[in-house]
Amino acid sequence: MNTLQAWAPALRVIQIILSVAVILFILLQARSAGLGSIFGGTSAGSVFKTRRGVERLIFNLTVVFVVLFALVSVVMMLLPA
């Protein structure tokens, strides 16, 4: 039995966890309103804005989780059946 095949069940669980995390982080990034409007703040009148604080952190974590999800998916695809 190949060592990588032994990790297949764990990789499936990791892939599911990463997919849920990616979905949650994408849903937290509302295009029409900033993160501050979730808690009752307003973001009216700001067409162009830079990400700061928590918004930047969520954006960076989304990118990291998408890359990890893609890597795990490629590894799972390369596993022999």
PDB file of N, CA and C in Angstrom:
ATOM      1  N   MET A   1       0.851  -1.188   0.000  1.00  0.00           N
ATOM      2  CA  MET A   1       0.000   0.000   0.000  1.00  0.00           C
ATOM      3  C   MET A   1       0.888   1.240   0.000  1.00  0.00           C
ATOM      4  N   ASN A   2       0.588   2.140  -0.889  1.00  0.00           N
ATOM      5  CA  ASN A   2       1.351   3.362  -1.030  1.00  0.00           C
ATOM      6  C   ASN A   2       1.111   4.278   0.185  1.00  0.00           C
ATOM      7  N   THR A   3       2.139   4.997   0.588  1.00  0.00           N
ATOM      8  CA  THR A   3       2.018   5.898   1.739  1.00  0.00           C
ATOM      9  C   THR A   3       1.001   6.998   1.476  1.00  0.00           C
ATOM     10  N   LEU A   4       0.995   7.507   0.241  1.00  0.00           N
ATOM     11  CA  LEU A   4       0.054   8.577  -0.100  1.00  0.00           C
ATOM     12  C   LEU A   4      -1.380   8.064  -0.114  1.00  0.00           C
ATOM     13  N   GLN A   5      -1.576   6.810  -0.500  1.00  0.00           N
ATOM     14  CA  GLN A   5      -2.920   6.225  -0.466  1.00  0.00           C
ATOM     15  C   GLN A   5      -3.419   6.063   0.960  1.00  0.00           C
ATOM     16  N   ALA A   6      -2.515   5.851   1.895  1.00  0.00           N
ATOM     17  CA  ALA A   6      -2.911   5.735   3.290  1.00  0.00           C
ATOM     18  C   ALA A   6      -3.432   7.067   3.823  1.00  0.00           C
ATOM     19  N   TRP A   7      -2.989   8.167   3.219  1.00  0.00           N
ATOM     20  CA  TRP A   7      -3.428   9.500   3.635  1.00  0.00           C
ATOM     21  C   TRP A   7      -4.718   9.937   2.948  1.00  0.00           C
ATOM     22  N   ALA A   8      -5.241   9.148   2.032  1.00  0.00           N
ATOM     23  CA  ALA A   8      -6.420   9.537   1.250  1.00  0.00           C
ATOM     24  C   ALA A   8      -7.631   9.900   2.123  1.00  0.00           C
ATOM     25  N   PRO A   9      -7.989   9.123   3.149  1.00  0.00           N
ATOM     26  CA  PRO A   9      -9.138   9.529   3.972  1.00  0.00           C
ATOM     27  C   PRO A   9      -8.909  10.867   4.701  1.00  0.00           C
ATOM     28  N   ALA A  10      -7.701  11.077   5.177  1.00  0.00           N
ATOM     29  CA  ALA A  10      -7.394  12.340   5.847  1.00  0.00           C
ATOM     30  C   ALA A  10      -7.437  13.502   4.863  1.00  0.00           C
ATOM     31  N   LEU A  11      -6.953  13.270   3.643  1.00  0.00           N
ATOM     32  CA  LEU A  11      -6.996  14.322   2.628  1.00  0.00           C
ATOM     33  C   LEU A  11      -8.427  14.679   2.251  1.00  0.00           C
ATOM     34  N   ARG A  12      -9.315  13.695   2.236  1.00  0.00           N
ATOM     35  CA  ARG A  12     -10.728  13.982   1.954  1.00  0.00           C
ATOM     36  C   ARG A  12     -11.333  14.867   3.031  1.00  0.00           C
ATOM     37  N   VAL A  13     -11.027  14.565   4.278  1.00  0.00           N
ATOM     38  CA  VAL A  13     -11.544  15.382   5.381  1.00  0.00           C
ATOM     39  C   VAL A  13     -10.973  16.796   5.308  1.00  0.00           C
ATOM     40  N   ILE A  14      -9.691  16.906   5.029  1.00  0.00           N
ATOM     41  CA  ILE A  14      -9.054  18.227   4.894  1.00  0.00           C
ATOM     42  C   ILE A  14      -9.688  19.001   3.747  1.00  0.00           C
ATOM     43  N   GLN A  15      -9.988  18.315   2.649  1.00  0.00           N
ATOM     44  CA  GLN A  15     -10.607  18.970   1.502  1.00  0.00           C
ATOM     45  C   GLN A  15     -12.003  19.491   1.850  1.00  0.00           C
ATOM     46  N   ILE A  16     -12.761  18.735   2.604  1.00  0.00           N
ATOM     47  CA  ILE A  16     -14.098  19.178   3.022  1.00  0.00           C
ATOM     48  C   ILE A  16     -14.003  20.381   3.945  1.00  0.00           C
ATOM     49  N   ILE A  17     -13.081  20.343   4.902  1.00  0.00           N
ATOM     50  CA  ILE A  17     -12.911  21.462   5.834  1.00  0.00           C
ATOM     51  C   ILE A  17     -12.481  22.720   5.084  1.00  0.00           C
ATOM     52  N   LEU A  18     -11.551  22.574   4.147  1.00  0.00           N
ATOM     53  CA  LEU A  18     -11.098  23.730   3.369  1.00  0.00           C
ATOM     54  C   LEU A  18     -12.224  24.292   2.505  1.00  0.00           C
ATOM     55  N   SER A  19     -13.050  23.423   1.935  1.00  0.00           N
ATOM     56  CA  SER A  19     -14.146  23.922   1.097  1.00  0.00           C
ATOM     57  C   SER A  19     -15.158  24.703   1.920  1.00  0.00           C
ATOM     58  N   VAL A  20     -15.464  24.240   3.117  1.00  0.00           N
ATOM     59  CA  VAL A  20     -16.389  24.977   3.985  1.00  0.00           C
ATOM     60  C   VAL A  20     -15.775  26.321   4.394  1.00  0.00           C
ATOM     61  N   ALA A  21     -14.487  26.324   4.700  1.00  0.00           N
ATOM     62  CA  ALA A  21     -13.817  27.566   5.071  1.00  0.00           C
ATOM     63  C   ALA A  21     -13.806  28.560   3.919  1.00  0.00           C
ATOM     64  N   VAL A  22     -13.558  28.085   2.704  1.00  0.00           N
ATOM     65  CA  VAL A  22     -13.562  28.972   1.537  1.00  0.00           C
ATOM     66  C   VAL A  22     -14.953  29.563   1.335  1.00  0.00           C
ATOM     67  N   ILE A  23     -15.979  28.749   1.451  1.00  0.00           N
ATOM     68  CA  ILE A  23     -17.352  29.242   1.287  1.00  0.00           C
ATOM     69  C   ILE A  23     -17.664  30.308   2.332  1.00  0.00           C
ATOM     70  N   LEU A  24     -17.299  30.063   3.579  1.00  0.00           N
ATOM     71  CA  LEU A  24     -17.576  31.034   4.641  1.00  0.00           C
ATOM     72  C   LEU A  24     -16.831  32.342   4.425  1.00  0.00           C
ATOM     73  N   PHE A  25     -15.557  32.264   4.050  1.00  0.00           N
ATOM     74  CA  PHE A  25     -14.787  33.486   3.847  1.00  0.00           C
ATOM     75  C   PHE A  25     -15.270  34.266   2.632  1.00  0.00           C
ATOM     76  N   ILE A  26     -15.730  33.574   1.607  1.00  0.00           N
ATOM     77  CA  ILE A  26     -16.275  34.281   0.450  1.00  0.00           C
ATOM     78  C   ILE A  26     -17.588  34.963   0.819  1.00  0.00           C
ATOM     79  N   LEU A  27     -18.408  34.296   1.598  1.00  0.00           N
ATOM     80  CA  LEU A  27     -19.673  34.916   2.007  1.00  0.00           C
ATOM     81  C   LEU A  27     -19.466  36.112   2.930  1.00  0.00           C
ATOM     82  N   LEU A  28     -18.367  36.126   3.668  1.00  0.00           N
ATOM     83  CA  LEU A  28     -18.073  37.273   4.526  1.00  0.00           C
ATOM     84  C   LEU A  28     -17.654  38.504   3.727  1.00  0.00           C
ATOM     85  N   GLN A  29     -17.254  38.300   2.492  1.00  0.00           N
ATOM     86  CA  GLN A  29     -16.796  39.402   1.656  1.00  0.00           C
ATOM     87  C   GLN A  29     -17.937  39.896   0.785  1.00  0.00           C
ATOM     88  N   ALA A  30     -18.820  40.673   1.356  1.00  0.00           N
ATOM     89  CA  ALA A  30     -19.932  41.224   0.581  1.00  0.00           C
ATOM     90  C   ALA A  30     -19.424  42.374  -0.267  1.00  0.00           C
ATOM     91  N   ARG A  31     -19.722  42.375  -1.557  1.00  0.00           N
ATOM     92  CA  ARG A  31     -19.225  43.412  -2.466  1.00  0.00           C
ATOM     93  C   ARG A  31     -19.923  44.745  -2.249  1.00  0.00           C
ATOM     94  N   SER A  32     -21.202  44.729  -1.971  1.00  0.00           N
ATOM     95  CA  SER A  32     -21.937  45.983  -1.890  1.00  0.00           C
ATOM     96  C   SER A  32     -21.725  46.704  -0.567  1.00  0.00           C
ATOM     97  N   ALA A  33     -21.288  46.012   0.441  1.00  0.00           N
ATOM     98  CA  ALA A  33     -21.116  46.630   1.751  1.00  0.00           C
ATOM     99  C   ALA A  33     -19.835  46.124   2.385  1.00  0.00           C
ATOM    100  N   GLY A  34     -19.223  46.956   3.168  1.00  0.00           N
ATOM    101  CA  GLY A  34     -18.010  46.570   3.858  1.00  0.00           C
ATOM    102  C   GLY A  34     -18.320  45.716   5.067  1.00  0.00           C
ATOM    103  N   LEU A  35     -17.297  45.220   5.688  1.00  0.00           N
ATOM    104  CA  LEU A  35     -17.478  44.372   6.858  1.00  0.00           C
ATOM    105  C   LEU A  35     -18.098  45.152   8.005  1.00  0.00           C
ATOM    106  N   GLY A  36     -17.864  46.458   8.053  1.00  0.00           N
ATOM    107  CA  GLY A  36     -18.430  47.272   9.125  1.00  0.00           C
ATOM    108  C   GLY A  36     -19.941  47.343   9.088  1.00  0.00           C
ATOM    109  N   SER A  37     -20.540  47.192   7.909  1.00  0.00           N
ATOM    110  CA  SER A  37     -21.992  47.268   7.819  1.00  0.00           C
ATOM    111  C   SER A  37     -22.669  46.028   8.397  1.00  0.00           C
ATOM    112  N   ILE A  38     -21.927  44.964   8.593  1.00  0.00           N
ATOM    113  CA  ILE A  38     -22.501  43.774   9.212  1.00  0.00           C
ATOM    114  C   ILE A  38     -22.900  44.082  10.651  1.00  0.00           C
ATOM    115  N   PHE A  39     -22.123  44.923  11.297  1.00  0.00           N
ATOM    116  CA  PHE A  39     -22.379  45.248  12.690  1.00  0.00           C
ATOM    117  C   PHE A  39     -23.127  46.561  12.856  1.00  0.00           C
ATOM    118  N   GLY A  40     -23.763  47.055  11.799  1.00  0.00           N
ATOM    119  CA  GLY A  40     -24.582  48.246  11.912  1.00  0.00           C
ATOM    120  C   GLY A  40     -23.942  49.513  11.396  1.00  0.00           C
ATOM    121  N   GLY A  41     -22.718  49.472  10.939  1.00  0.00           N
ATOM    122  CA  GLY A  41     -22.066  50.654  10.392  1.00  0.00           C
ATOM    123  C   GLY A  41     -22.521  50.899   8.969  1.00  0.00           C
ATOM    124  N   THR A  42     -22.144  52.043   8.427  1.00  0.00           N
ATOM    125  CA  THR A  42     -22.508  52.328   7.044  1.00  0.00           C
ATOM    126  C   THR A  42     -21.247  52.437   6.203  1.00  0.00           C
ATOM    127  N   SER A  43     -21.399  52.081   4.954  1.00  0.00           N
ATOM    128  CA  SER A  43     -20.289  52.231   4.025  1.00  0.00           C
ATOM    129  C   SER A  43     -20.784  52.939   2.772  1.00  0.00           C
ATOM    130  N   ALA A  44     -21.727  53.865   2.947  1.00  0.00           N
ATOM    131  CA  ALA A  44     -22.323  54.561   1.820  1.00  0.00           C
ATOM    132  C   ALA A  44     -21.329  55.565   1.241  1.00  0.00           C
ATOM    133  N   GLY A  45     -21.350  55.695  -0.069  1.00  0.00           N
ATOM    134  CA  GLY A  45     -20.520  56.689  -0.731  1.00  0.00           C
ATOM    135  C   GLY A  45     -19.100  56.264  -0.991  1.00  0.00           C
ATOM    136  N   SER A  46     -18.743  55.067  -0.669  1.00  0.00           N
ATOM    137  CA  SER A  46     -17.360  54.637  -0.905  1.00  0.00           C
ATOM    138  C   SER A  46     -17.341  53.641  -2.054  1.00  0.00           C
ATOM    139  N   VAL A  47     -17.004  54.130  -3.231  1.00  0.00           N
ATOM    140  CA  VAL A  47     -16.949  53.270  -4.396  1.00  0.00           C
ATOM    141  C   VAL A  47     -15.616  52.536  -4.426  1.00  0.00           C
ATOM    142  N   PHE A  48     -14.528  53.275  -4.264  1.00  0.00           N
ATOM    143  CA  PHE A  48     -13.202  52.675  -4.230  1.00  0.00           C
ATOM    144  C   PHE A  48     -12.693  52.746  -2.803  1.00  0.00           C
ATOM    145  N   LYS A  49     -12.326  51.607  -2.265  1.00  0.00           N
ATOM    146  CA  LYS A  49     -11.789  51.611  -0.908  1.00  0.00           C
ATOM    147  C   LYS A  49     -10.748  50.512  -0.777  1.00  0.00           C
ATOM    148  N   THR A  50      -9.831  50.761   0.107  1.00  0.00           N
ATOM    149  CA  THR A  50      -8.800  49.757   0.347  1.00  0.00           C
ATOM    150  C   THR A  50      -9.227  48.880   1.508  1.00  0.00           C
ATOM    151  N   ARG A  51      -8.762  47.652   1.459  1.00  0.00           N
ATOM    152  CA  ARG A  51      -9.069  46.736   2.552  1.00  0.00           C
ATOM    153  C   ARG A  51      -8.139  47.045   3.717  1.00  0.00           C
ATOM    154  N   ARG A  52      -8.735  47.136   4.875  1.00  0.00           N
ATOM    155  CA  ARG A  52      -7.941  47.400   6.075  1.00  0.00           C
ATOM    156  C   ARG A  52      -8.410  46.496   7.195  1.00  0.00           C
ATOM    157  N   GLY A  53      -7.510  46.192   8.079  1.00  0.00           N
ATOM    158  CA  GLY A  53      -7.849  45.439   9.278  1.00  0.00           C
ATOM    159  C   GLY A  53      -8.403  44.064   8.987  1.00  0.00           C
ATOM    160  N   VAL A  54      -9.609  43.827   9.501  1.00  0.00           N
ATOM    161  CA  VAL A  54     -10.237  42.514   9.404  1.00  0.00           C
ATOM    162  C   VAL A  54     -10.565  42.173   7.956  1.00  0.00           C
ATOM    163  N   GLU A  55     -10.964  43.167   7.167  1.00  0.00           N
ATOM    164  CA  GLU A  55     -11.285  42.900   5.759  1.00  0.00           C
ATOM    165  C   GLU A  55     -10.070  42.378   4.999  1.00  0.00           C
ATOM    166  N   ARG A  56      -8.913  42.956   5.250  1.00  0.00           N
ATOM    167  CA  ARG A  56      -7.683  42.485   4.599  1.00  0.00           C
ATOM    168  C   ARG A  56      -7.334  41.078   5.076  1.00  0.00           C
ATOM    169  N   LEU A  57      -7.501  40.826   6.368  1.00  0.00           N
ATOM    170  CA  LEU A  57      -7.216  39.501   6.916  1.00  0.00           C
ATOM    171  C   LEU A  57      -8.122  38.448   6.289  1.00  0.00           C
ATOM    172  N   ILE A  58      -9.412  38.751   6.177  1.00  0.00           N
ATOM    173  CA  ILE A  58     -10.342  37.800   5.579  1.00  0.00           C
ATOM    174  C   ILE A  58      -9.999  37.565   4.109  1.00  0.00           C
ATOM    175  N   PHE A  59      -9.639  38.623   3.389  1.00  0.00           N
ATOM    176  CA  PHE A  59      -9.257  38.475   1.983  1.00  0.00           C
ATOM    177  C   PHE A  59      -8.014  37.595   1.845  1.00  0.00           C
ATOM    178  N   ASN A  60      -7.000  37.851   2.664  1.00  0.00           N
ATOM    179  CA  ASN A  60      -5.765  37.054   2.597  1.00  0.00           C
ATOM    180  C   ASN A  60      -6.008  35.601   2.986  1.00  0.00           C
ATOM    181  N   LEU A  61      -6.840  35.373   4.010  1.00  0.00           N
ATOM    182  CA  LEU A  61      -7.151  33.999   4.406  1.00  0.00           C
ATOM    183  C   LEU A  61      -7.931  33.275   3.310  1.00  0.00           C
ATOM    184  N   THR A  62      -8.793  34.009   2.608  1.00  0.00           N
ATOM    185  CA  THR A  62      -9.529  33.404   1.495  1.00  0.00           C
ATOM    186  C   THR A  62      -8.566  32.929   0.414  1.00  0.00           C
ATOM    187  N   VAL A  63      -7.593  33.765   0.088  1.00  0.00           N
ATOM    188  CA  VAL A  63      -6.612  33.390  -0.934  1.00  0.00           C
ATOM    189  C   VAL A  63      -5.807  32.171  -0.481  1.00  0.00           C
ATOM    190  N   VAL A  64      -5.385  32.156   0.759  1.00  0.00           N
ATOM    191  CA  VAL A  64      -4.599  31.029   1.281  1.00  0.00           C
ATOM    192  C   VAL A  64      -5.413  29.742   1.250  1.00  0.00           C
ATOM    193  N   PHE A  65      -6.672  29.797   1.697  1.00  0.00           N
ATOM    194  CA  PHE A  65      -7.506  28.596   1.720  1.00  0.00           C
ATOM    195  C   PHE A  65      -7.846  28.104   0.314  1.00  0.00           C
ATOM    196  N   VAL A  66      -8.019  29.021  -0.646  1.00  0.00           N
ATOM    197  CA  VAL A  66      -8.283  28.603  -2.025  1.00  0.00           C
ATOM    198  C   VAL A  66      -7.061  27.893  -2.603  1.00  0.00           C
ATOM    199  N   VAL A  67      -5.878  28.420  -2.341  1.00  0.00           N
ATOM    200  CA  VAL A  67      -4.653  27.777  -2.833  1.00  0.00           C
ATOM    201  C   VAL A  67      -4.476  26.404  -2.192  1.00  0.00           C
ATOM    202  N   LEU A  68      -4.690  26.307  -0.883  1.00  0.00           N
ATOM    203  CA  LEU A  68      -4.576  25.011  -0.208  1.00  0.00           C
ATOM    204  C   LEU A  68      -5.604  24.009  -0.744  1.00  0.00           C
ATOM    205  N   PHE A  69      -6.836  24.485  -0.969  1.00  0.00           N
ATOM    206  CA  PHE A  69      -7.870  23.619  -1.516  1.00  0.00           C
ATOM    207  C   PHE A  69      -7.465  23.110  -2.898  1.00  0.00           C
ATOM    208  N   ALA A  70      -6.911  23.985  -3.728  1.00  0.00           N
ATOM    209  CA  ALA A  70      -6.479  23.584  -5.061  1.00  0.00           C
ATOM    210  C   ALA A  70      -5.352  22.554  -4.986  1.00  0.00           C
ATOM    211  N   LEU A  71      -4.398  22.773  -4.087  1.00  0.00           N
ATOM    212  CA  LEU A  71      -3.290  21.820  -3.945  1.00  0.00           C
ATOM    213  C   LEU A  71      -3.776  20.450  -3.479  1.00  0.00           C
ATOM    214  N   VAL A  72      -4.665  20.444  -2.489  1.00  0.00           N
ATOM    215  CA  VAL A  72      -5.196  19.171  -1.996  1.00  0.00           C
ATOM    216  C   VAL A  72      -5.999  18.482  -3.090  1.00  0.00           C
ATOM    217  N   SER A  73      -6.750  19.250  -3.882  1.00  0.00           N
ATOM    218  CA  SER A  73      -7.529  18.665  -4.974  1.00  0.00           C
ATOM    219  C   SER A  73      -6.620  18.036  -6.026  1.00  0.00           C
ATOM    220  N   VAL A  74      -5.519  18.698  -6.349  1.00  0.00           N
ATOM    221  CA  VAL A  74      -4.589  18.135  -7.333  1.00  0.00           C
ATOM    222  C   VAL A  74      -3.937  16.866  -6.796  1.00  0.00           C
ATOM    223  N   VAL A  75      -3.566  16.867  -5.529  1.00  0.00           N
ATOM    224  CA  VAL A  75      -2.972  15.667  -4.926  1.00  0.00           C
ATOM    225  C   VAL A  75      -3.976  14.524  -4.937  1.00  0.00           C
ATOM    226  N   MET A  76      -5.242  14.816  -4.620  1.00  0.00           N
ATOM    227  CA  MET A  76      -6.268  13.769  -4.629  1.00  0.00           C
ATOM    228  C   MET A  76      -6.500  13.234  -6.036  1.00  0.00           C
ATOM    229  N   MET A  77      -6.388  14.111  -7.026  1.00  0.00           N
ATOM    230  CA  MET A  77      -6.592  13.699  -8.405  1.00  0.00           C
ATOM    231  C   MET A  77      -5.448  12.774  -8.867  1.00  0.00           C
ATOM    232  N   LEU A  78      -4.261  13.007  -8.374  1.00  0.00           N
ATOM    233  CA  LEU A  78      -3.094  12.226  -8.790  1.00  0.00           C
ATOM    234  C   LEU A  78      -2.973  10.882  -8.080  1.00  0.00           C
ATOM    235  N   LEU A  79      -3.781  10.689  -7.038  1.00  0.00           N
ATOM    236  CA  LEU A  79      -3.761   9.408  -6.333  1.00  0.00           C
ATOM    237  C   LEU A  79      -4.293   8.301  -7.234  1.00  0.00           C
ATOM    238  N   PRO A  80      -3.638   7.159  -7.225  1.00  0.00           N
ATOM    239  CA  PRO A  80      -4.180   6.036  -8.017  1.00  0.00           C
ATOM    240  C   PRO A  80      -5.479   5.530  -7.394  1.00  0.00           C
ATOM    241  N   ALA A  81      -6.366   5.091  -8.242  1.00  0.00           N
ATOM    242  CA  ALA A  81      -7.696   4.649  -7.778  1.00  0.00           C
ATOM    243  C   ALA A  81      -7.658   3.363  -7.021  1.00  0.00           C
TER     244      ALA A  81
END
